[in-house]
Steps between C-alpha positions, in 0.01 A plus 500: 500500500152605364360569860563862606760572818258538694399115516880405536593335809774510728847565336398537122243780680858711642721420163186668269525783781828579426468509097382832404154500413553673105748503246830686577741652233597799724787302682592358172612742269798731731580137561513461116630794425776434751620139309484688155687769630768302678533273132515834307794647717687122494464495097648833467789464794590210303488685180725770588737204681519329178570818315804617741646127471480542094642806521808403693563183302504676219780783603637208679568302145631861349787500772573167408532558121699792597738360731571227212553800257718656748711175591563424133612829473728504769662164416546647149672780598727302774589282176624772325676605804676183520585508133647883542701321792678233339895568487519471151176734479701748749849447271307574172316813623810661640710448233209657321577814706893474430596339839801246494629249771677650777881458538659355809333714811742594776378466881555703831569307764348630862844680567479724201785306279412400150512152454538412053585766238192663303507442135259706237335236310621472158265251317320670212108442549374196275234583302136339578458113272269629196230309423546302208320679216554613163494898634833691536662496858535799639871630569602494881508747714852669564646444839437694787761721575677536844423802703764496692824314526572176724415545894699353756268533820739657680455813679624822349 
């Protein structure tokens, strides 16, 4: 292409028309400007994504660690729940507070007669097994004493 356009024929003469005739950056650089813009705004979108994602997984792995804290917890104390419960737990720890086994109860029967005879329970409390140690046991405690006599459940 070393003639000038003006010695161009036929449709190579129209395509050199249409090219401008000197060098153009003015409809380059908003375009430019535009791509590095759009790229600048995508890096930092992503940026802040990536930071809010990091962010939540790591309060998400605190809950965790505390919901494992808080479930060992709670099984611990439903253990010792379940140890308090036991009969010969329950047995031990109110003898402990001077209770003995109740006599023979008497019932009312839906007609207001008393069915069985009331008896105040006469059994001394048994003291608590001591460990087995070389210490002194302590003496038992005295029995309770009745408050009042025997009650019949009848009406007065």
């Amino acid at each position: 292409m070393s003639r000038p356009a003006g010695q161009l024929k036929g449709r190579a003469a129209r395509l050199v028309r249409l090219m401008p005739a000197g060098p153009s950056n003015a409809a380059r650089t908003p375009f430019v400007l535009l791509v590095v813009v759009l790229l600048g705004g995508g890096l930092i979108t992503l940026l802040v994504l990536n930071s809010a994602l990091n962010e939540g997984s790591f309060r998400l792995s605190e809950l965790k660690k505390r919901t494992t804290e808080l479930t060992d917890e709670q099984q611990a104390l439903q253990r010792d729940v379940d140890n308090f419960s036991k009969p010969d737990a329950l047995e031990r720890r109110a003898r402990e507070l001077g209770m003995v086994p109740g006599g023979s109860p008497a019932f009312l029967n839906p007609d207001g007669t008393v069915r069985g005879v009331p008896a105040e329970t006469t059994a001394e409390p048994v003291p608590p097994p001591q460990p087995k140690s070389s210490a002194p046991a302590a003496p038992p405690a005295p029995p309770a004493s009745p408050a009042a006599g025997p009650r019949t459940g009848a009406p007065a």
